Short mmCIF file of C-alpha atoms and ligand atoms in Angstrom, two decimals:
data_model
loop_
_atom_site.label_atom_id
_atom_site.label_comp_id
_atom_site.label_asym_id
_atom_site.label_seq_id
_atom_site.Cartn_x
_atom_site.Cartn_y
_atom_site.Cartn_z
CA MET N 1 -8.06 -20.34 16.32
CA VAL N 2 -4.93 -20.30 18.06
CA TRP N 3 -4.69 -16.38 17.70
CA ASN N 4 -8.46 -15.63 19.07
CA ASP N 5 -7.26 -18.48 21.89
CA ALA N 6 -3.68 -16.79 22.95
CA LEU N 7 -5.35 -13.27 22.69
CA ALA N 8 -8.47 -13.93 24.45
CA LEU N 9 -6.50 -15.35 27.24
CA SER N 10 -4.97 -11.08 27.02
CA LYS N 11 -7.88 -9.65 27.39
CA ALA N 12 -9.01 -11.52 30.07
CA SER N 13 -5.56 -11.63 31.98
CA LYS N 14 -4.48 -8.00 33.86
CA LYS N 15 -1.16 -8.20 31.90
CA TYR N 16 0.12 -9.08 28.76
CA PRO N 17 1.59 -12.64 29.24
CA GLY N 18 3.85 -12.92 26.51
CA TYR N 19 4.91 -15.39 23.84
CA ASN N 20 6.71 -17.77 26.56
CA ALA N 21 3.65 -18.11 29.16
CA LEU N 22 1.02 -17.88 25.64
CA SER N 23 3.48 -20.81 23.85
CA GLY N 24 2.86 -22.86 26.90
CA VAL N 25 -0.62 -22.64 27.56
CA LEU N 26 -0.74 -23.58 24.33
CA THR N 27 1.02 -27.10 24.86
CA LEU N 28 -1.24 -27.09 28.16
CA THR N 29 -4.47 -26.37 25.08
CA LYS N 30 -3.44 -29.48 22.99
CA LYS N 31 -4.28 -32.34 25.79
CA THR N 32 -7.68 -31.00 26.02
CA GLU N 33 -10.75 -32.28 23.70
CA ALA N 34 -11.91 -29.49 22.28
CA ARG N 35 -8.16 -28.48 20.82
CA GLU N 36 -6.85 -32.03 20.04
CA TRP N 37 -7.15 -31.78 16.63
CA LEU N 38 -3.83 -29.34 17.29
CA LYS N 39 -1.50 -31.75 17.14
CA ASP N 40 -2.38 -33.31 13.95
CA VAL N 41 -0.72 -29.72 12.52
CA SER N 42 2.72 -28.40 12.54
CA SER N 43 3.76 -26.42 15.37
CA VAL N 44 5.44 -24.37 13.66
CA PRO N 45 2.58 -21.92 12.14
CA LEU N 46 0.54 -22.35 15.55
CA GLN N 47 3.74 -20.56 17.03
CA GLN N 48 4.14 -17.89 14.29
CA ALA N 49 0.63 -17.17 14.97
CA LEU N 50 1.54 -16.89 18.46
CA LYS N 51 4.68 -14.25 17.73
CA ASN N 52 2.31 -12.39 15.31
CA LEU N 53 0.40 -11.89 17.85
CA ASP N 54 3.19 -10.27 19.63
CA THR N 55 4.08 -8.19 17.31
CA ALA N 56 0.89 -6.76 17.51
CA TYR N 57 1.32 -6.21 21.18
CA LYS N 58 4.14 -4.71 20.70
CA SER N 59 2.90 -2.63 18.08
CA PHE N 60 0.67 -1.72 19.91
CA PHE N 61 2.68 -1.07 23.67
CA ASP N 62 5.19 0.83 21.24
CA SER N 63 2.25 2.95 20.25
CA CYS N 64 0.70 3.93 23.24
CA LYS N 65 4.11 5.62 24.77
CA GLY N 66 4.76 7.29 21.80
CA LYS N 67 7.68 5.42 20.61
CA ARG N 68 6.87 4.24 17.45
CA LYS N 69 5.89 6.75 14.45
CA GLY N 70 3.34 7.31 12.14
CA LYS N 71 -0.32 6.89 13.14
CA LYS N 72 -1.68 5.11 16.01
CA VAL N 73 -1.40 1.59 16.73
CA LYS N 74 -4.92 0.04 17.46
CA PRO N 75 -4.55 -3.18 20.22
CA PRO N 76 -5.30 -6.57 17.47
CA ARG N 77 -8.35 -8.15 17.48
CA PHE N 78 -9.89 -12.00 16.69
CA LYS N 79 -10.22 -12.67 13.32
CA LYS N 80 -13.14 -14.08 11.89
CA LYS N 81 -13.59 -17.30 9.91
CA THR N 82 -14.79 -15.73 7.15
CA ASN N 83 -11.66 -13.73 6.41
CA ALA N 84 -8.78 -14.64 4.96
CA GLN N 85 -6.49 -16.79 6.70
CA SER N 86 -2.78 -17.28 7.10
CA ALA N 87 -0.39 -19.57 8.80
CA THR N 88 3.66 -18.93 8.09
CA PHE N 89 6.33 -21.52 7.65
CA THR N 90 9.42 -20.99 8.87
CA LYS N 91 12.84 -22.72 7.88
CA ASN N 92 12.86 -26.16 10.07
CA GLY N 93 8.65 -26.42 8.44
CA PHE N 94 8.47 -26.87 4.98
CA SER N 95 11.11 -26.64 2.28
CA VAL N 96 11.39 -26.17 -1.96
CA GLN N 97 12.35 -29.61 -3.68
CA GLY N 98 11.95 -28.57 -7.37
CA GLU N 99 8.33 -27.68 -8.74
CA GLN N 100 7.18 -29.01 -5.54
CA VAL N 101 7.02 -27.10 -1.80
CA TYR N 102 7.07 -29.70 0.92
CA LEU N 103 4.80 -27.78 4.44
CA ALA N 104 5.45 -30.05 7.63
CA LYS N 105 2.48 -32.69 8.30
CA ILE N 106 0.33 -31.02 4.94
CA GLY N 107 2.86 -33.02 2.25
CA ASN N 108 4.17 -32.39 -0.90
CA LEU N 109 2.04 -29.34 -3.20
CA ASN N 110 2.35 -28.55 -6.78
CA PRO N 111 2.22 -25.07 -6.89
CA ILE N 112 1.91 -22.76 -10.48
CA TRP N 113 4.93 -20.28 -9.81
CA SER N 114 4.16 -16.88 -11.17
CA ARG N 115 8.49 -16.85 -11.54
CA ASP N 116 11.47 -18.44 -9.52
CA LEU N 117 12.88 -18.07 -6.46
CA PRO N 118 15.68 -16.02 -6.73
CA SER N 119 17.23 -17.05 -3.93
CA ASP N 120 16.14 -19.90 -0.69
CA PRO N 121 13.42 -18.41 0.55
CA SER N 122 14.01 -17.94 4.48
CA SER N 123 10.09 -19.23 4.94
CA VAL N 124 6.93 -19.19 3.59
CA THR N 125 3.22 -18.21 4.00
CA VAL N 126 0.20 -20.00 3.27
CA ILE N 127 -2.42 -17.67 2.27
CA LYS N 128 -6.73 -18.26 1.44
CA ASP N 129 -8.27 -15.46 0.72
CA ALA N 130 -12.14 -14.45 1.54
CA ALA N 131 -13.03 -16.08 -1.98
CA ASN N 132 -11.20 -19.23 -1.46
CA ARG N 133 -8.50 -19.64 -3.49
CA TYR N 134 -4.45 -20.10 -1.74
CA PHE N 135 -1.43 -18.58 -2.21
CA LEU N 136 2.49 -19.42 -1.59
CA SER N 137 4.06 -16.20 -0.24
CA PHE N 138 7.66 -16.55 0.13
CA VAL N 139 10.26 -15.08 1.60
CA VAL N 140 13.43 -13.90 0.16
CA GLU N 141 16.41 -12.14 -0.71
CA VAL N 142 17.41 -10.00 -2.92
CA GLU N 143 20.43 -8.36 -4.25
CA PRO N 144 20.23 -4.85 -5.93
CA VAL N 145 20.28 -5.06 -9.57
CA SER N 146 22.10 -2.11 -11.61
CA ILE N 147 20.81 -0.72 -14.87
CA ALA N 148 21.53 2.56 -15.84
CA ALA N 149 18.28 4.96 -15.81
CA LYS N 150 17.71 6.80 -19.53
CA ASN N 151 17.39 9.97 -17.37
CA GLN N 152 18.58 12.30 -14.17
CA SER N 153 14.83 12.62 -12.87
CA VAL N 154 11.70 13.35 -13.35
CA GLY N 155 8.74 14.41 -10.62
CA ILE N 156 5.41 12.92 -10.68
CA ASP N 157 1.82 14.78 -9.64
CA LEU N 158 -0.70 11.66 -8.84
CA GLY N 159 -4.32 12.51 -9.63
CA ILE N 160 -7.83 11.35 -9.84
CA LYS N 161 -8.91 11.06 -13.47
CA THR N 162 -4.94 10.51 -14.61
CA PHE N 163 -3.67 8.50 -12.32
CA ALA N 164 -0.09 9.55 -12.01
CA PHE N 165 1.57 13.32 -14.62
CA MET N 166 4.96 12.97 -15.38
CA SER N 167 7.28 16.09 -15.51
CA ASN N 168 8.55 14.55 -18.83
CA GLY N 169 4.38 15.55 -20.66
CA GLU N 170 3.89 11.40 -20.10
CA LYS N 171 0.84 10.21 -18.35
CA ALA N 172 -0.51 6.88 -16.88
CA GLN N 173 -4.55 7.21 -16.83
CA SER N 174 -5.39 3.75 -14.00
CA PRO N 175 -7.78 1.72 -15.27
CA ASN N 176 -11.08 2.04 -14.88
CA TYR N 177 -12.68 0.04 -12.27
CA SER N 178 -16.61 0.93 -12.15
CA LYS N 179 -17.77 -1.63 -13.34
CA HIS N 180 -16.17 -3.62 -11.23
CA ASP N 181 -16.93 -0.90 -8.38
CA ARG N 182 -20.75 -0.87 -9.78
CA LYS N 183 -21.35 -5.02 -9.38
CA VAL N 184 -19.92 -4.53 -5.94
CA ARG N 185 -22.16 -2.23 -4.39
CA LYS N 186 -25.37 -3.86 -5.77
CA LEU N 187 -24.29 -7.03 -4.32
CA GLN N 188 -23.44 -5.18 -1.51
CA ARG N 189 -27.19 -4.18 -1.50
CA LYS N 190 -28.70 -7.41 -2.06
CA LEU N 191 -26.09 -9.23 1.72
CA ALA N 192 -27.48 -6.67 3.48
CA LYS N 193 -30.83 -8.15 3.06
CA GLN N 194 -29.95 -11.81 3.35
CA VAL N 195 -30.93 -13.44 6.04
CA LYS N 196 -27.17 -13.77 8.71
CA GLY N 197 -25.82 -17.17 8.64
CA SER N 198 -28.12 -18.07 5.29
CA ASN N 199 -26.88 -20.38 2.43
CA ARG N 200 -27.93 -17.33 -0.08
CA ARG N 201 -25.75 -15.11 2.19
CA HIS N 202 -22.55 -17.18 1.80
CA LYS N 203 -22.54 -17.15 -1.40
CA THR N 204 -23.32 -13.51 -2.32
CA ARG N 205 -20.06 -12.94 0.42
CA LEU N 206 -17.83 -14.95 -1.82
CA ARG N 207 -18.81 -13.68 -5.09
CA ILE N 208 -18.16 -10.22 -3.10
CA ALA N 209 -14.64 -11.68 -2.45
CA LYS N 210 -14.19 -12.43 -5.76
CA LYS N 211 -15.32 -9.25 -7.11
CA HIS N 212 -12.95 -7.54 -4.83
CA ASN N 213 -10.16 -9.54 -5.95
CA ARG N 214 -10.53 -8.89 -9.62
CA ILE N 215 -10.43 -5.76 -8.59
CA ALA N 216 -7.21 -5.57 -6.57
CA ASP N 217 -5.88 -7.64 -8.71
CA THR N 218 -6.35 -5.19 -11.97
CA ARG N 219 -4.66 -2.10 -9.99
CA LYS N 220 -1.81 -4.39 -8.46
CA ASP N 221 -0.81 -5.11 -12.06
CA PHE N 222 -1.53 -1.51 -12.74
CA LEU N 223 1.12 -0.11 -10.31
CA HIS N 224 3.42 -3.00 -10.49
CA LYS N 225 4.21 -2.47 -14.64
CA LEU N 226 3.63 1.76 -13.89
CA SER N 227 6.37 1.81 -10.69
CA THR N 228 8.59 -0.71 -12.38
CA LYS N 229 8.94 1.43 -15.87
CA VAL N 230 9.33 4.56 -13.80
CA VAL N 231 12.11 3.19 -11.23
CA ARG N 232 13.97 2.43 -14.40
CA GLU N 233 13.36 5.73 -16.34
CA ASN N 234 15.03 7.33 -13.71
CA GLN N 235 17.59 8.10 -11.55
CA SER N 236 15.61 9.82 -9.12
CA ILE N 237 12.00 10.11 -8.66
CA ILE N 238 10.11 12.33 -6.68
CA LEU N 239 6.74 12.46 -5.61
CA GLU N 240 4.44 14.61 -2.86
CA ASP N 241 3.21 14.06 0.59
CA LEU N 242 -0.33 13.69 -0.48
CA ASN N 243 -2.72 13.54 2.63
CA VAL N 244 -4.25 10.20 1.77
CA SER N 245 -6.26 9.69 4.66
CA GLY N 246 -7.76 13.16 5.56
CA MET N 247 -8.98 12.74 1.72
CA VAL N 248 -10.66 9.45 1.89
CA LYS N 249 -12.72 11.57 4.62
CA ASN N 250 -14.43 14.11 1.89
CA ARG N 251 -16.74 10.42 0.93
CA LYS N 252 -17.05 12.00 -2.56
CA LEU N 253 -13.69 11.51 -4.07
CA SER N 254 -13.00 8.98 -1.84
CA ARG N 255 -14.13 4.77 -3.71
CA ALA N 256 -12.04 7.15 -6.60
CA ILE N 257 -9.17 7.61 -4.03
CA SER N 258 -9.09 4.34 -2.07
CA LEU N 259 -9.43 2.56 -5.21
CA GLN N 260 -6.94 4.18 -7.23
CA GLY N 261 -4.17 3.65 -4.37
CA TRP N 262 -1.84 6.40 -4.22
CA ARG N 263 -0.11 5.15 -0.94
CA GLU N 264 0.62 1.10 -2.74
CA PHE N 265 2.02 3.15 -5.99
CA ARG N 266 3.98 4.93 -2.92
CA VAL N 267 5.37 1.97 -1.30
CA LEU N 268 5.92 0.03 -4.94
CA VAL N 269 8.10 3.37 -5.94
CA GLU N 270 9.87 3.39 -2.60
CA ALA N 271 10.55 -0.49 -2.83
CA LYS N 272 12.44 -0.77 -6.44
CA SER N 273 13.82 2.31 -6.19
CA GLU N 274 16.40 0.70 -3.60
CA LYS N 275 16.46 -2.48 -5.22
CA PHE N 276 17.64 -0.61 -7.96
CA GLY N 277 19.92 2.19 -6.61
CA ARG N 278 17.79 4.94 -7.60
CA GLN N 279 17.28 7.59 -5.18
CA PHE N 280 13.23 8.37 -3.87
CA THR N 281 12.07 11.99 -2.74
CA VAL N 282 8.96 12.77 -1.23
CA ILE N 283 8.19 16.48 -1.00
CA SER N 284 5.62 18.37 1.27
CA ARG N 285 2.34 18.01 0.41
CA TRP N 286 2.40 21.89 1.90
CA GLU N 287 4.69 23.08 -1.38
CA PRO N 288 2.19 25.19 -3.34
CA THR N 289 3.04 22.86 -6.54
CA SER N 290 0.61 24.10 -8.16
CA GLN N 291 0.32 27.73 -7.50
CA ILE N 292 3.50 28.46 -9.08
CA CYS N 293 4.53 28.96 -13.08
CA SER N 294 7.62 25.83 -13.63
CA ASP N 295 8.79 27.80 -16.16
CA CYS N 296 9.64 31.54 -14.34
CA GLY N 297 8.40 30.89 -10.35
CA PHE N 298 5.59 33.49 -10.77
CA ARG N 299 3.14 32.28 -8.26
CA TRP N 300 -0.47 32.69 -9.60
CA GLY N 301 -1.88 32.12 -6.24
CA LYS N 302 -5.11 29.27 -5.92
CA LEU N 303 -6.16 27.49 -9.08
CA ASP N 304 -9.89 26.23 -9.10
CA LEU N 305 -9.80 22.17 -9.37
CA LYS N 306 -11.91 23.08 -12.54
CA VAL N 307 -9.00 25.11 -13.63
CA ARG N 308 -7.28 22.81 -15.85
CA THR N 309 -4.81 24.81 -18.01
CA VAL N 310 -2.69 28.29 -16.94
CA THR N 311 -1.07 30.97 -18.80
CA CYS N 312 1.52 32.57 -16.46
CA VAL N 313 0.41 36.36 -16.52
CA SER N 314 4.24 37.55 -15.81
CA CYS N 315 6.09 34.69 -18.67
CA GLY N 316 3.59 34.01 -21.12
CA SER N 317 3.88 30.04 -21.16
CA GLU N 318 1.15 28.06 -21.21
CA HIS N 319 0.75 25.15 -18.83
CA ASP N 320 -1.17 21.99 -17.74
CA ARG N 321 -2.42 22.04 -14.25
CA ASP N 322 -0.98 18.73 -13.77
CA GLU N 323 1.61 18.62 -16.57
CA ASN N 324 2.93 21.99 -14.42
CA ALA N 325 2.84 20.73 -11.08
CA ALA N 326 4.39 17.47 -11.82
CA LYS N 327 7.59 19.88 -13.16
CA ASN N 328 6.84 21.91 -9.73
CA ILE N 329 7.56 18.59 -7.28
CA GLU N 330 10.66 17.78 -10.18
CA GLN N 331 12.20 21.05 -9.65
CA VAL N 332 11.35 21.23 -5.15
CA GLY N 333 12.71 17.88 -5.24
CA THR N 334 16.12 18.65 -6.97
CA GLY N 335 16.79 21.75 -5.54
CA HIS N 336 16.13 23.93 -7.90
CA GLY N 337 12.96 25.21 -6.86
CA HIS N 338 11.84 29.25 -7.68
CA ASP N 339 11.62 30.56 -4.08
CA SER N 340 8.42 31.47 -4.23
CA LYS N 341 8.91 34.35 -2.14
CA TRP N 342 10.90 36.02 -4.48
CA THR N 343 8.19 36.07 -7.30
CA GLY N 344 4.95 36.33 -5.17
CA ARG N 345 2.53 39.24 -4.45
CA ALA N 346 4.09 39.88 -0.66
CA GLY N 347 2.59 37.76 2.31
CA LYS N 348 0.91 35.76 1.01
CA THR N 349 3.73 33.33 -0.58
CA THR N 350 5.57 31.70 2.40
CA SER N 351 7.10 28.46 1.54
CA VAL N 352 6.78 26.32 4.48
CA ALA N 353 8.44 23.42 3.42
CA GLN N 354 11.31 22.22 6.30
CA PRO N 355 14.86 23.63 5.47
CA VAL N 356 15.65 20.00 5.63
CA GLU N 357 14.23 18.39 3.26
CA LEU N 358 15.51 20.93 0.05
CA SER N 359 18.04 23.23 -0.56
CA ARG N 360 15.71 26.20 -2.36
CA ILE N 361 18.04 28.70 -5.42
CA THR N 362 16.91 31.50 -5.08
CA VAL N 363 17.56 32.26 -9.19
CA LEU N 364 14.69 33.05 -12.15
CA LYS N 365 15.36 31.21 -14.66
CA GLN N 366 15.44 33.79 -17.69
CA ARG N 367 13.47 32.26 -21.29
ZN1 ZN M 1 5.61 32.22 -16.11
#
C-alpha cells in the first residue's frame, strides 16, 4: 500500500518528488484515519518500500538518459494485492536469536531453516508468494571458498532437449515439466471462464500459483545442483551468449526455453564462479560453434537443426552436434580457437567476434 500510495503521488506530480519528500508524506498519512493502521507496523519496511520505489525510479531515469547498460528499464508499476508481497527489515528492525528471528512489532518467529547463516545478516526480507507461502531471505557476506578444480576448463553448449552439453562429453538432461505444464494450461483455461472476483476464481488462481511454484522449485533445484557441480569441477567455465529474449519470441520454443531457465543458469554459474575463485567467460553468440570441426577446424557451414551427428569431410572424425559445439565453445573461450578464415570456404567465413574477447591461434591441429 505504501508503494502504491507513493507511486500514485509521484505519477500525479509534475516531477518525481524523491525519497525524502515521500517519506515526509508517509508520516503525514499515518495521521489520517484511512492509513492509521500503518502505525501498527514497523516503520522499517515502510521506509524500505519507499527506498525500493526510489531505486526503481532512478534505474528508469538512468535508462532514459542512456546511463544504464542493458535492456530499457520501464517506469515502476502499481503492485497487485494477489501478487507476491515482501517486507524488508534492516539492522534496526530485526535480530536473530538462536533458532528464532525477531521482527519489530511482529515478534518472534520460528522459521524452518534451510541452512545455517554463514555470517551476521545485514537485512531480512519477508516474502509472501502468490501461493501464500512465507519465506525469510537474509542478506549475508560470504567469504570465497578455495577448492582445487579437477579440470582446467569446460565449454558448455545449452540446448532444449539436453539442457547442457559439456566439452568433456558429459550431459545434463533437464527435468520433465510437461505434466505440470499441461495442468497449468488446463487451469488457466478454467480461470478464463470464471467470474472475476468470485471465490471459485480465487481458488483456481491459488492452484495455478501452487503449480507454478512446483515447476519453479524443481527448476531451481536442478539449476543449483548442476551449476555447483560445474563450478566445483572446473577452473575455467565458458558459456555461449544466447539471445534468449530473441528466442522466446518464437512461440513454439518459448515455453521450453523459458522453463529451462538458461539465463538463471548463467547467473548461478557466474555467482558461484566468483565464490569459488573460478574464471567465467561468455563468448559471442556469433561464433560459429556449430559450423566448425572441433578437431581440425574445417568449416562445414550451417547445419539444419535436425542434423544431430556430423562427419568431417576434412579429417574424417565423427561428431555429436552438441558435443562438437561445446568443444568449440571451450576452444574459443580458452583462446585456442581454430581460425575459421584459414580452412573455411573463402568469403563466407569471416569471424565477427570482438578481438578483445578472445585471442585466436591460427595453427591447424594435426591428427
Ligand atoms: Zn575435421
